[in-house]
PDB file of C-alpha atoms and ligand atoms in Angstrom:
ATOM      1  CA  MET Y  10      25.729 150.084 -60.106  1.00 83.00           C
ATOM      2  CA  SER Y  11      23.156 147.954 -60.974  1.00 94.00           C
ATOM      3  CA  LEU Y  12      20.959 148.410 -64.186  1.00 97.00           C
ATOM      4  CA  LEU Y  13      17.338 147.774 -64.211  1.00 98.00           C
ATOM      5  CA  ILE Y  14      15.315 146.939 -67.204  1.00 98.00           C
ATOM      6  CA  LEU Y  15      11.784 146.897 -67.710  1.00 98.00           C
ATOM      7  CA  GLY Y  16      11.332 144.419 -69.996  1.00 97.00           C
ATOM      8  CA  GLY Y  17       9.187 142.423 -71.239  1.00 95.00           C
ATOM      9  CA  THR Y  18       9.614 143.004 -74.642  1.00 96.00           C
ATOM     10  CA  GLY Y  19      12.173 140.971 -78.088  1.00 95.00           C
ATOM     11  CA  GLU Y  20      14.694 144.901 -77.354  1.00 96.00           C
ATOM     12  CA  GLY Y  21      14.408 144.583 -73.367  1.00 97.00           C
ATOM     13  CA  ASN Y  22      14.905 140.731 -73.850  1.00 97.00           C
ATOM     14  CA  GLU Y  23      18.147 141.625 -76.057  1.00 97.00           C
ATOM     15  CA  LEU Y  24      19.147 144.514 -74.322  1.00 97.00           C
ATOM     16  CA  ALA Y  25      19.452 141.807 -71.154  1.00 97.00           C
ATOM     17  CA  ARG Y  26      22.563 138.703 -73.559  1.00 96.00           C
ATOM     18  CA  ALA Y  27      23.738 142.080 -74.634  1.00 95.00           C
ATOM     19  CA  LEU Y  28      24.596 142.986 -71.529  1.00 95.00           C
ATOM     20  CA  ALA Y  29      25.517 140.169 -69.969  1.00 94.00           C
ATOM     21  CA  GLY Y  30      28.503 138.942 -67.403  1.00 91.00           C
ATOM     22  CA  ARG Y  31      27.000 142.568 -65.887  1.00 92.00           C
ATOM     23  CA  ASP Y  32      24.896 143.628 -63.093  1.00 94.00           C
ATOM     24  CA  VAL Y  33      21.324 143.726 -64.640  1.00 96.00           C
ATOM     25  CA  VAL Y  34      18.060 142.577 -62.873  1.00 98.00           C
ATOM     26  CA  ASN Y  35      15.445 141.843 -65.113  1.00 98.00           C
ATOM     27  CA  SER Y  36      11.551 142.919 -64.616  1.00 98.00           C
ATOM     28  CA  LEU Y  37       8.596 141.833 -65.681  1.00 98.00           C
ATOM     29  CA  ALA Y  38       4.990 142.475 -65.983  1.00 97.00           C
ATOM     30  CA  GLY Y  39       4.719 139.108 -65.018  1.00 93.00           C
ATOM     31  CA  ARG Y  40       1.083 139.090 -66.954  1.00 87.00           C
ATOM     32  CA  THR Y  41       1.720 136.111 -69.367  1.00 83.00           C
ATOM     33  CA  GLY Y  42       3.779 133.408 -67.073  1.00 79.00           C
ATOM     34  CA  HIS Y  43       6.500 133.234 -70.241  1.00 83.00           C
ATOM     35  CA  LEU Y  44       9.449 133.735 -68.872  1.00 90.00           C
ATOM     36  CA  PRO Y  45      12.570 134.801 -71.585  1.00 93.00           C
ATOM     37  CA  GLN Y  46      15.752 133.193 -71.055  1.00 94.00           C
ATOM     38  CA  VAL Y  47      18.380 136.281 -70.269  1.00 96.00           C
ATOM     39  CA  PRO Y  48      21.497 136.404 -68.579  1.00 95.00           C
ATOM     40  CA  GLY Y  49      21.282 138.733 -64.969  1.00 94.00           C
ATOM     41  CA  ARG Y  50      19.114 138.075 -62.643  1.00 96.00           C
ATOM     42  CA  MET Y  51      15.085 138.344 -63.103  1.00 97.00           C
ATOM     43  CA  ARG Y  52      12.405 139.879 -61.100  1.00 97.00           C
ATOM     44  CA  MET Y  53       8.829 140.040 -61.687  1.00 97.00           C
ATOM     45  CA  GLY Y  54       5.058 141.187 -60.692  1.00 97.00           C
ATOM     46  CA  GLY Y  55       4.566 145.828 -59.794  1.00 98.00           C
ATOM     47  CA  PHE Y  56       6.236 147.412 -57.934  1.00 98.00           C
ATOM     48  CA  GLY Y  57       3.508 148.721 -56.298  1.00 98.00           C
ATOM     49  CA  GLY Y  58       3.136 152.158 -57.811  1.00 98.00           C
ATOM     50  CA  VAL Y  59       5.834 155.498 -58.268  1.00 98.00           C
ATOM     51  CA  ALA Y  60       6.353 154.479 -54.227  1.00 98.00           C
ATOM     52  CA  GLY Y  61       6.490 151.030 -54.840  1.00 98.00           C
ATOM     53  CA  LEU Y  62       9.450 151.138 -56.837  1.00 98.00           C
ATOM     54  CA  VAL Y  63      10.368 153.977 -55.617  1.00 98.00           C
ATOM     55  CA  ASP Y  64      11.460 151.216 -52.761  1.00 98.00           C
ATOM     56  CA  TYR Y  65      12.827 149.230 -55.247  1.00 98.00           C
ATOM     57  CA  LEU Y  66      15.700 151.254 -56.472  1.00 98.00           C
ATOM     58  CA  ARG Y  67      16.717 152.073 -52.936  1.00 98.00           C
ATOM     59  CA  THR Y  68      16.824 149.051 -51.543  1.00 98.00           C
ATOM     60  CA  GLU Y  69      17.970 147.357 -54.199  1.00 97.00           C
ATOM     61  CA  ASP Y  70      20.585 150.439 -55.431  1.00 97.00           C
ATOM     62  CA  ILE Y  71      19.913 150.960 -58.268  1.00 97.00           C
ATOM     63  CA  SER Y  72      21.396 153.996 -60.661  1.00 96.00           C
ATOM     64  CA  ALA Y  73      20.519 154.008 -63.592  1.00 97.00           C
ATOM     65  CA  ILE Y  74      16.944 152.460 -65.820  1.00 98.00           C
ATOM     66  CA  ILE Y  75      16.731 151.873 -69.128  1.00 98.00           C
ATOM     67  CA  ASP Y  76      12.957 151.444 -69.802  1.00 98.00           C
ATOM     68  CA  ALA Y  77      12.610 148.700 -72.617  1.00 98.00           C
ATOM     69  CA  THR Y  78       8.803 148.323 -72.020  1.00 98.00           C
ATOM     70  CA  HIS Y  79       6.444 148.063 -74.459  1.00 97.00           C
ATOM     71  CA  PRO Y  80       4.955 151.476 -76.757  1.00 98.00           C
ATOM     72  CA  PHE Y  81       1.892 151.232 -75.154  1.00 97.00           C
ATOM     73  CA  ALA Y  82       3.157 150.395 -71.818  1.00 97.00           C
ATOM     74  CA  ALA Y  83       2.145 153.876 -70.977  1.00 98.00           C
ATOM     75  CA  ARG Y  84       1.835 153.429 -66.833  1.00 98.00           C
ATOM     76  CA  MET Y  85       5.313 152.275 -66.632  1.00 98.00           C
ATOM     77  CA  ALA Y  86       6.931 154.643 -68.817  1.00 98.00           C
ATOM     78  CA  ALA Y  87       5.532 157.186 -66.801  1.00 98.00           C
ATOM     79  CA  HIS Y  88       6.549 155.505 -63.314  1.00 98.00           C
ATOM     80  CA  ALA Y  89       9.773 154.778 -63.782  1.00 99.00           C
ATOM     81  CA  ALA Y  90      10.190 158.489 -64.968  1.00 98.00           C
ATOM     82  CA  GLU Y  91       8.927 160.213 -62.081  1.00 98.00           C
ATOM     83  CA  ALA Y  92      10.928 157.643 -60.009  1.00 98.00           C
ATOM     84  CA  CYS Y  93      13.504 158.011 -61.043  1.00 98.00           C
ATOM     85  CA  ALA Y  94      13.104 161.514 -60.575  1.00 98.00           C
ATOM     86  CA  ILE Y  95      12.664 161.617 -57.365  1.00 98.00           C
ATOM     87  CA  VAL Y  96      15.601 158.450 -56.568  1.00 98.00           C
ATOM     88  CA  GLY Y  97      17.659 161.054 -58.481  1.00 98.00           C
ATOM     89  CA  ILE Y  98      19.469 158.745 -61.098  1.00 97.00           C
ATOM     90  CA  PRO Y  99      19.621 158.548 -65.152  1.00 97.00           C
ATOM     91  CA  ARG Y 100      16.743 156.620 -67.005  1.00 98.00           C
ATOM     92  CA  LEU Y 101      16.344 156.578 -70.468  1.00 98.00           C
ATOM     93  CA  LYS Y 102      13.758 154.892 -72.812  1.00 98.00           C
ATOM     94  CA  LEU Y 103      14.113 152.415 -75.580  1.00 98.00           C
ATOM     95  CA  LEU Y 104      11.010 152.026 -77.768  1.00 98.00           C
ATOM     96  CA  ARG Y 105      11.189 150.344 -81.501  1.00 98.00           C
ATOM     97  CA  PRO Y 106      10.788 152.926 -84.408  1.00 97.00           C
ATOM     98  CA  GLU Y 107       7.264 153.110 -85.383  1.00 98.00           C
ATOM     99  CA  TRP Y 108       5.843 150.691 -88.587  1.00 98.00           C
ATOM    100  CA  ALA Y 109       6.809 152.905 -92.120  1.00 98.00           C
ATOM    101  CA  ARG Y 110       3.517 152.898 -95.194  1.00 97.00           C
ATOM    102  CA  THR Y 111       3.919 151.505 -97.969  1.00 97.00           C
ATOM    103  CA  PRO Y 112       2.818 152.238-100.533  1.00 97.00           C
ATOM    104  CA  GLY Y 113      -1.044 149.692-100.825  1.00 97.00           C
ATOM    105  CA  ASP Y 114      -0.873 150.038 -96.704  1.00 98.00           C
ATOM    106  CA  ARG Y 115      -4.891 151.330 -96.162  1.00 98.00           C
ATOM    107  CA  TRP Y 116      -4.315 152.436 -92.974  1.00 98.00           C
ATOM    108  CA  THR Y 117      -6.677 155.475 -91.346  1.00 98.00           C
ATOM    109  CA  GLU Y 118      -5.508 156.990 -87.345  1.00 98.00           C
ATOM    110  CA  ALA Y 119      -7.039 156.766 -84.412  1.00 98.00           C
ATOM    111  CA  ASP Y 120      -5.768 158.112 -81.327  1.00 98.00           C
ATOM    112  CA  ASN Y 121      -6.757 156.188 -78.720  1.00 96.00           C
ATOM    113  CA  MET Y 122      -9.077 153.277 -77.699  1.00 95.00           C
ATOM    114  CA  ALA Y 123     -12.172 155.279 -78.234  1.00 95.00           C
ATOM    115  CA  GLN Y 124     -11.607 157.417 -81.742  1.00 97.00           C
ATOM    116  CA  ALA Y 125     -10.714 153.327 -82.813  1.00 98.00           C
ATOM    117  CA  VAL Y 126     -14.569 152.617 -82.254  1.00 97.00           C
ATOM    118  CA  ASP Y 127     -16.161 155.235 -83.678  1.00 97.00           C
ATOM    119  CA  ILE Y 128     -14.456 154.422 -86.229  1.00 98.00           C
ATOM    120  CA  LEU Y 129     -13.717 150.837 -86.670  1.00 98.00           C
ATOM    121  CA  PRO Y 130     -17.751 150.358 -88.058  1.00 98.00           C
ATOM    122  CA  ASN Y 131     -16.916 152.664 -91.100  1.00 98.00           C
ATOM    123  CA  LEU Y 132     -14.427 150.275 -91.499  1.00 98.00           C
ATOM    124  CA  GLY Y 133     -15.993 147.067 -92.202  1.00 98.00           C
ATOM    125  CA  ARG Y 134     -17.883 144.118 -89.936  1.00 97.00           C
ATOM    126  CA  ARG Y 135     -16.027 141.533 -89.136  1.00 98.00           C
ATOM    127  CA  ALA Y 136     -13.120 142.768 -87.638  1.00 98.00           C
ATOM    128  CA  PHE Y 137      -9.451 141.183 -86.448  1.00 98.00           C
ATOM    129  CA  LEU Y 138      -8.363 142.757 -82.733  1.00 98.00           C
ATOM    130  CA  THR Y 139      -5.166 142.512 -82.354  1.00 98.00           C
ATOM    131  CA  ILE Y 140      -5.087 144.438 -80.165  1.00 97.00           C
ATOM    132  CA  GLY Y 141      -4.403 142.338 -77.099  1.00 92.00           C
ATOM    133  CA  ILE Y 142      -8.083 141.175 -74.315  1.00 92.00           C
ATOM    134  CA  GLN Y 143      -7.015 144.799 -72.015  1.00 89.00           C
ATOM    135  CA  GLU Y 144      -8.557 146.818 -74.687  1.00 92.00           C
ATOM    136  CA  LEU Y 145     -11.173 143.926 -76.309  1.00 94.00           C
ATOM    137  CA  ALA Y 146     -13.948 145.955 -73.600  1.00 92.00           C
ATOM    138  CA  HIS Y 147     -13.764 148.596 -76.347  1.00 91.00           C
ATOM    139  CA  PHE Y 148     -14.775 147.203 -78.402  1.00 95.00           C
ATOM    140  CA  VAL Y 149     -16.566 143.437 -78.023  1.00 88.00           C
ATOM    141  CA  SER Y 150     -20.267 145.898 -77.104  1.00 84.00           C
ATOM    142  CA  LEU Y 151     -20.037 147.639 -80.202  1.00 94.00           C
ATOM    143  CA  PRO Y 152     -23.689 146.250 -82.357  1.00 94.00           C
ATOM    144  CA  ASP Y 153     -24.009 144.381 -85.607  1.00 95.00           C
ATOM    145  CA  MET Y 154     -20.248 143.421 -85.576  1.00 97.00           C
ATOM    146  CA  SER Y 155     -17.970 140.100 -85.184  1.00 97.00           C
ATOM    147  CA  PHE Y 156     -14.270 140.074 -84.333  1.00 98.00           C
ATOM    148  CA  LEU Y 157     -11.765 137.242 -85.157  1.00 98.00           C
ATOM    149  CA  VAL Y 158      -9.737 138.328 -81.583  1.00 98.00           C
ATOM    150  CA  ARG Y 159      -6.157 136.539 -81.275  1.00 97.00           C
ATOM    151  CA  LEU Y 160      -4.235 135.882 -77.676  1.00 95.00           C
ATOM    152  CA  LEU Y 161      -2.329 134.537 -76.042  1.00 91.00           C
ATOM    153  CA  SER Y 162      -4.205 132.286 -74.087  1.00 91.00           C
ATOM    154  CA  PRO Y 163      -7.121 131.216 -73.606  1.00 94.00           C
ATOM    155  CA  ALA Y 164     -10.069 133.241 -72.401  1.00 94.00           C
ATOM    156  CA  PRO Y 165     -14.098 133.750 -72.010  1.00 94.00           C
ATOM    157  CA  LEU Y 166     -14.670 135.643 -74.509  1.00 94.00           C
ATOM    158  CA  PRO Y 167     -18.059 137.063 -75.688  1.00 93.00           C
ATOM    159  CA  ALA Y 168     -20.207 135.873 -78.201  1.00 93.00           C
ATOM    160  CA  SER Y 169     -19.844 138.730 -80.854  1.00 94.00           C
ATOM    161  CA  CYS Y 170     -15.735 137.082 -80.895  1.00 96.00           C
ATOM    162  CA  HIS Y 171     -14.385 133.569 -81.816  1.00 97.00           C
ATOM    163  CA  ALA Y 172     -10.729 133.749 -80.967  1.00 97.00           C
ATOM    164  CA  ILE Y 173      -7.239 132.661 -82.544  1.00 97.00           C
ATOM    165  CA  ILE Y 174      -4.751 131.364 -79.861  1.00 96.00           C
ATOM    166  CA  GLY Y 175      -0.943 133.028 -80.457  1.00 95.00           C
ATOM    167  CA  ARG Y 176       2.352 134.418 -79.647  1.00 92.00           C
ATOM    168  CA  PRO Y 177       4.782 136.006 -82.087  1.00 94.00           C
ATOM    169  CA  PRO Y 178       6.447 135.872 -84.398  1.00 95.00           C
ATOM    170  CA  PHE Y 179       3.777 135.549 -87.204  1.00 98.00           C
ATOM    171  CA  CYS Y 180       4.048 134.564 -91.155  1.00 98.00           C
ATOM    172  CA  GLU Y 181       2.513 136.821 -93.365  1.00 98.00           C
ATOM    173  CA  ALA Y 182       0.904 133.087 -94.833  1.00 98.00           C
ATOM    174  CA  ASP Y 183      -0.599 133.079 -91.775  1.00 98.00           C
ATOM    175  CA  GLU Y 184      -1.769 135.976 -91.223  1.00 98.00           C
ATOM    176  CA  VAL Y 185      -3.354 135.751 -95.182  1.00 98.00           C
ATOM    177  CA  ALA Y 186      -5.052 132.381 -94.623  1.00 98.00           C
ATOM    178  CA  ALA Y 187      -5.729 134.235 -90.815  1.00 98.00           C
ATOM    179  CA  MET Y 188      -7.772 137.261 -92.817  1.00 98.00           C
ATOM    180  CA  ARG Y 189      -9.398 135.371 -95.147  1.00 98.00           C
ATOM    181  CA  GLY Y 190     -10.654 131.516 -94.008  1.00 98.00           C
ATOM    182  CA  HIS Y 191     -12.063 134.374 -91.264  1.00 98.00           C
ATOM    183  CA  GLY Y 192     -14.064 137.220 -93.814  1.00 98.00           C
ATOM    184  CA  ILE Y 193     -11.788 139.505 -92.113  1.00 98.00           C
ATOM    185  CA  GLU Y 194     -12.566 143.291 -93.563  1.00 98.00           C
ATOM    186  CA  ALA Y 195     -10.614 145.296 -90.818  1.00 98.00           C
ATOM    187  CA  LEU Y 196      -7.715 144.914 -89.370  1.00 98.00           C
ATOM    188  CA  VAL Y 197      -7.422 146.210 -85.286  1.00 98.00           C
ATOM    189  CA  THR Y 198      -3.595 147.473 -84.494  1.00 98.00           C
ATOM    190  CA  LYS Y 199      -1.907 149.044 -81.851  1.00 98.00           C
ATOM    191  CA  HIS Y 200       1.044 151.232 -83.556  1.00 98.00           C
ATOM    192  CA  SER Y 201       3.517 148.874 -82.012  1.00 98.00           C
ATOM    193  CA  GLY Y 202       6.117 148.367 -84.231  1.00 98.00           C
ATOM    194  CA  GLY Y 203       9.167 146.003 -84.054  1.00 96.00           C
ATOM    195  CA  ASN Y 204       9.495 143.192 -86.480  1.00 95.00           C
ATOM    196  CA  SER Y 205       8.119 139.921 -84.658  1.00 95.00           C
ATOM    197  CA  THR Y 206       4.124 141.416 -85.203  1.00 97.00           C
ATOM    198  CA  TYR Y 207       4.456 143.356 -89.132  1.00 98.00           C
ATOM    199  CA  ALA Y 208       2.715 140.140 -90.683  1.00 98.00           C
ATOM    200  CA  LYS Y 209      -0.048 141.249 -90.198  1.00 98.00           C
ATOM    201  CA  ILE Y 210       0.374 144.861 -91.887  1.00 98.00           C
ATOM    202  CA  ALA Y 211       1.869 142.910 -94.785  1.00 98.00           C
ATOM    203  CA  ALA Y 212      -0.979 141.398 -95.256  1.00 98.00           C
ATOM    204  CA  ALA Y 213      -4.173 142.851 -94.792  1.00 98.00           C
ATOM    205  CA  ARG Y 214      -2.337 145.013 -98.000  1.00 98.00           C
ATOM    206  CA  ALA Y 215      -1.970 141.961 -99.564  1.00 98.00           C
ATOM    207  CA  LEU Y 216      -5.427 141.798 -99.543  1.00 98.00           C
ATOM    208  CA  GLY Y 217      -6.771 145.430 -99.808  1.00 98.00           C
ATOM    209  CA  LEU Y 218      -7.553 145.020 -96.292  1.00 98.00           C
ATOM    210  CA  PRO Y 219      -8.233 149.188 -94.789  1.00 98.00           C
ATOM    211  CA  VAL Y 220      -6.155 148.666 -91.185  1.00 98.00           C
ATOM    212  CA  LEU Y 221      -7.254 150.257 -88.389  1.00 98.00           C
ATOM    213  CA  MET Y 222      -3.412 151.692 -86.542  1.00 98.00           C
ATOM    214  CA  ILE Y 223      -4.069 152.801 -83.309  1.00 98.00           C
ATOM    215  CA  ARG Y 224      -1.765 155.773 -82.442  1.00 98.00           C
ATOM    216  CA  ARG Y 225       1.263 155.192 -79.317  1.00 98.00           C
ATOM    217  CA  PRO Y 226       1.256 157.827 -76.182  1.00 97.00           C
ATOM    218  CA  PRO Y 227       3.689 159.729 -76.030  1.00 97.00           C
ATOM    219  CA  PRO Y 228       6.754 158.805 -73.846  1.00 97.00           C
ATOM    220  CA  PRO Y 229       7.813 160.427 -70.453  1.00 98.00           C
ATOM    221  CA  PRO Y 230       9.960 163.453 -71.312  1.00 98.00           C
ATOM    222  CA  GLY Y 231      13.650 162.324 -71.115  1.00 98.00           C
ATOM    223  CA  PRO Y 232      17.123 160.299 -73.530  1.00 98.00           C
ATOM    224  CA  VAL Y 233      15.142 158.310 -76.155  1.00 98.00           C
ATOM    225  CA  VAL Y 234      16.802 156.034 -78.320  1.00 98.00           C
ATOM    226  CA  THR Y 235      15.284 153.757 -80.521  1.00 98.00           C
ATOM    227  CA  SER Y 236      17.821 150.983 -81.215  1.00 97.00           C
ATOM    228  CA  VAL Y 237      19.354 147.991 -78.725  1.00 97.00           C
ATOM    229  CA  ALA Y 238      23.188 148.883 -79.945  1.00 96.00           C
ATOM    230  CA  GLU Y 239      22.277 152.566 -78.230  1.00 97.00           C
ATOM    231  CA  ALA Y 240      20.379 151.768 -75.066  1.00 97.00           C
ATOM    232  CA  VAL Y 241      24.117 149.475 -74.883  1.00 95.00           C
ATOM    233  CA  ALA Y 242      26.046 152.765 -75.410  1.00 94.00           C
ATOM    234  CA  TRP Y 243      23.998 153.950 -73.515  1.00 96.00           C
ATOM    235  CA  ALA Y 244      24.340 151.610 -70.201  1.00 95.00           C
ATOM    236  CA  ALA Y 245      28.012 151.410 -71.169  1.00 91.00           C
ATOM    237  CA  THR Y 246      28.111 154.817 -69.878  1.00 90.00           C
ATOM    238  CA  HIS Y 247      26.279 154.751 -67.330  1.00 85.00           C
ATOM    239  CA  LEU Y 248      27.795 151.632 -65.841  1.00 79.00           C
ATOM    240  CA  GLY Y 249      30.657 153.139 -65.437  1.00 72.00           C
ATOM    241  CA  ASP Y 250      33.396 149.850 -67.082  1.00 62.00           C
ATOM    242  CA  PRO Y 251      34.851 150.499 -70.344  1.00 46.00           C
ATOM    243  CA  SER Y 252      35.318 147.059 -71.104  1.00 59.00           C
ATOM    244  CA  PRO Y 253      33.952 146.529 -74.728  1.00 54.00           C
ATOM    245  CA  PHE Y 254      30.442 145.340 -74.942  1.00 59.00           C
ATOM    246  CA  VAL Y 255      29.684 142.680 -77.832  1.00 61.00           C
ATOM    247  CA  LEU Y 256      25.582 143.088 -79.618  1.00 63.00           C
ATOM    248  CA  PRO Y 257      25.012 140.002 -80.488  1.00 61.00           C
ATOM    249  CA  PRO Y 258      22.814 139.879 -83.820  1.00 62.00           C
ATOM    250  CA  PRO Y 259      19.311 140.362 -83.659  1.00 58.00           C
ATOM    251  CA  SER Y 260      17.235 137.437 -82.850  1.00 54.00           C
TER     252      SER Y 260
HETATM  253  P1  NAP J 311       1.354 149.194 -68.128  1.00 85.46           P
HETATM  254  O1  NAP J 311      -0.432 149.478 -68.251  1.00 85.46           O
HETATM  255  O2  NAP J 311       2.177 150.620 -68.793  1.00 85.46           O
HETATM  256  O3  NAP J 311       1.757 148.725 -66.256  1.00 85.46           O
HETATM  257  C1  NAP J 311       0.636 148.548 -66.027  1.00 85.46           C
HETATM  258  C2  NAP J 311       1.719 148.844 -64.219  1.00 85.46           C
HETATM  259  O4  NAP J 311       2.467 146.927 -65.024  1.00 85.46           O
HETATM  260  C3  NAP J 311       2.815 148.840 -64.612  1.00 85.46           C
HETATM  261  O5  NAP J 311       1.560 150.087 -63.319  1.00 85.46           O
HETATM  262  C4  NAP J 311       3.399 148.219 -62.996  1.00 85.46           C
HETATM  263  O6  NAP J 311       2.767 147.982 -61.998  1.00 85.46           O
HETATM  264  C5  NAP J 311       3.417 146.857 -63.435  1.00 85.46           C
HETATM  265  N1  NAP J 311       4.348 146.291 -65.282  1.00 85.46           N
HETATM  266  C6  NAP J 311       4.104 146.974 -66.265  1.00 85.46           C
HETATM  267  N2  NAP J 311       5.316 146.692 -66.755  1.00 85.46           N
HETATM  268  C7  NAP J 311       5.893 145.755 -65.709  1.00 85.46           C
HETATM  269  C8  NAP J 311       7.854 146.143 -65.875  1.00 85.46           C
HETATM  270  N3  NAP J 311       8.514 145.547 -66.910  1.00 85.46           N
HETATM  271  N4  NAP J 311       8.678 145.549 -64.810  1.00 85.46           N
HETATM  272  C9  NAP J 311       6.982 145.488 -63.487  1.00 85.46           C
HETATM  273  N5  NAP J 311       6.046 145.828 -62.695  1.00 85.46           N
HETATM  274  C10 NAP J 311       5.757 146.342 -64.484  1.00 85.46           C
HETATM  275  O7  NAP J 311       1.321 148.161 -69.490  1.00 85.46           O
HETATM  276  P2  NAP J 311       1.648 147.126 -69.461  1.00 85.46           P
HETATM  277  O8  NAP J 311       0.752 147.577 -70.641  1.00 85.46           O
HETATM  278  O9  NAP J 311      -0.087 146.783 -68.806  1.00 85.46           O
HETATM  279  O10 NAP J 311       2.408 145.796 -70.399  1.00 85.46           O
HETATM  280  C11 NAP J 311       2.927 145.386 -68.676  1.00 85.46           C
HETATM  281  C12 NAP J 311       4.585 144.481 -69.762  1.00 85.46           C
HETATM  282  O11 NAP J 311       3.840 143.937 -70.675  1.00 85.46           O
HETATM  283  C13 NAP J 311       5.017 145.143 -70.074  1.00 85.46           C
HETATM  284  O12 NAP J 311       6.514 145.493 -69.820  1.00 85.46           O
HETATM  285  C14 NAP J 311       5.443 146.008 -71.530  1.00 85.46           C
HETATM  286  O13 NAP J 311       6.081 145.165 -71.715  1.00 85.46           O
HETATM  287  C15 NAP J 311       5.022 144.311 -71.912  1.00 85.46           C
HETATM  288  N6  NAP J 311       3.231 144.565 -73.105  1.00 85.46           N
HETATM  289  C16 NAP J 311       2.546 145.024 -73.483  1.00 85.46           C
HETATM  290  C17 NAP J 311       2.087 144.759 -74.849  1.00 85.46           C
HETATM  291  C18 NAP J 311       1.084 146.457 -74.706  1.00 85.46           C
HETATM  292  O14 NAP J 311       0.280 146.662 -76.276  1.00 85.46           O
HETATM  293  N7  NAP J 311       0.757 146.991 -74.084  1.00 85.46           N
HETATM  294  C19 NAP J 311       2.184 144.147 -75.808  1.00 85.46           C
HETATM  295  C20 NAP J 311       3.456 143.719 -75.263  1.00 85.46           C
HETATM  296  C21 NAP J 311       4.893 143.725 -74.760  1.00 85.46           C
HETATM  297  P3  NAP J 311       3.073 148.922 -59.978  1.00 85.46           P
HETATM  298  O15 NAP J 311       2.506 150.275 -60.469  1.00 85.46           O
HETATM  299  O16 NAP J 311       2.016 147.389 -58.874  1.00 85.46           O
HETATM  300  O17 NAP J 311       4.962 148.960 -60.426  1.00 85.46           O
END
């Protein structure tokens, strides 16, 4: 009974650690070149769409999928749902909770990147973009604006952008220093949730800055859990292994 974890997130890694000793395959898109130290088999790279994933599930005799990809990895989530329906195996979406708004937060929510581009000039002219390199093109051509852009690794950027390189987790003091140092007037972020990137939200609150919060795409229909513990319990029923699972402390 093999379980496929679609990962690339802290939750995916935590789940793999909790399932150590079970027959688990960890799958990563492989964009960052970062290889997490987790137990189980590892594979990297796209499957080749729904058809490729269906082939993979059959060839590897996968009996269940836990989709622990990022809340904004909508394409992978949709492919997993479709492929599992075709092959006839169960799938669970592990979706971390959204951040909660607290007093002092100045959030404006946008349904998608295009709406965020329309709203941003009303919030400030110097924006901190923490949305990943794939989405930058939406913003960088906005006139009379400049951007602080956080990237995982150096990349060529338009003249309107200044890059800082960093990998989560981040701390609030560093985020405050970066926003102050670059004269930031607004923060743009996906509503990712999770602890490792929350510091920028706290920093914006501390500095009284507006946050442009891009809403998540809805997950595909089907079961959703919000914690690794619930995902482990689901795996226990679908792996047909009655021995107890031990949850490590969250990393
Ligand atoms: P996406 O748009 O939903 O996926 C695009 C394609 O990448 C998929 O169709 C699939 O290619 C491949 N892919 C994605 N996740 C994969 C996985 N775990 N294993 C194998 N192939 C995968 O996803 P994305 O937004 O590019 O994110 C890629 C990865 O980075 C995900 O694993 C996600 O958890 C992680 N991540 C994303 C974000 C974000 O903001 N989007 C942030 C942090 C981490 P094929 O169609 O060829 O199978």
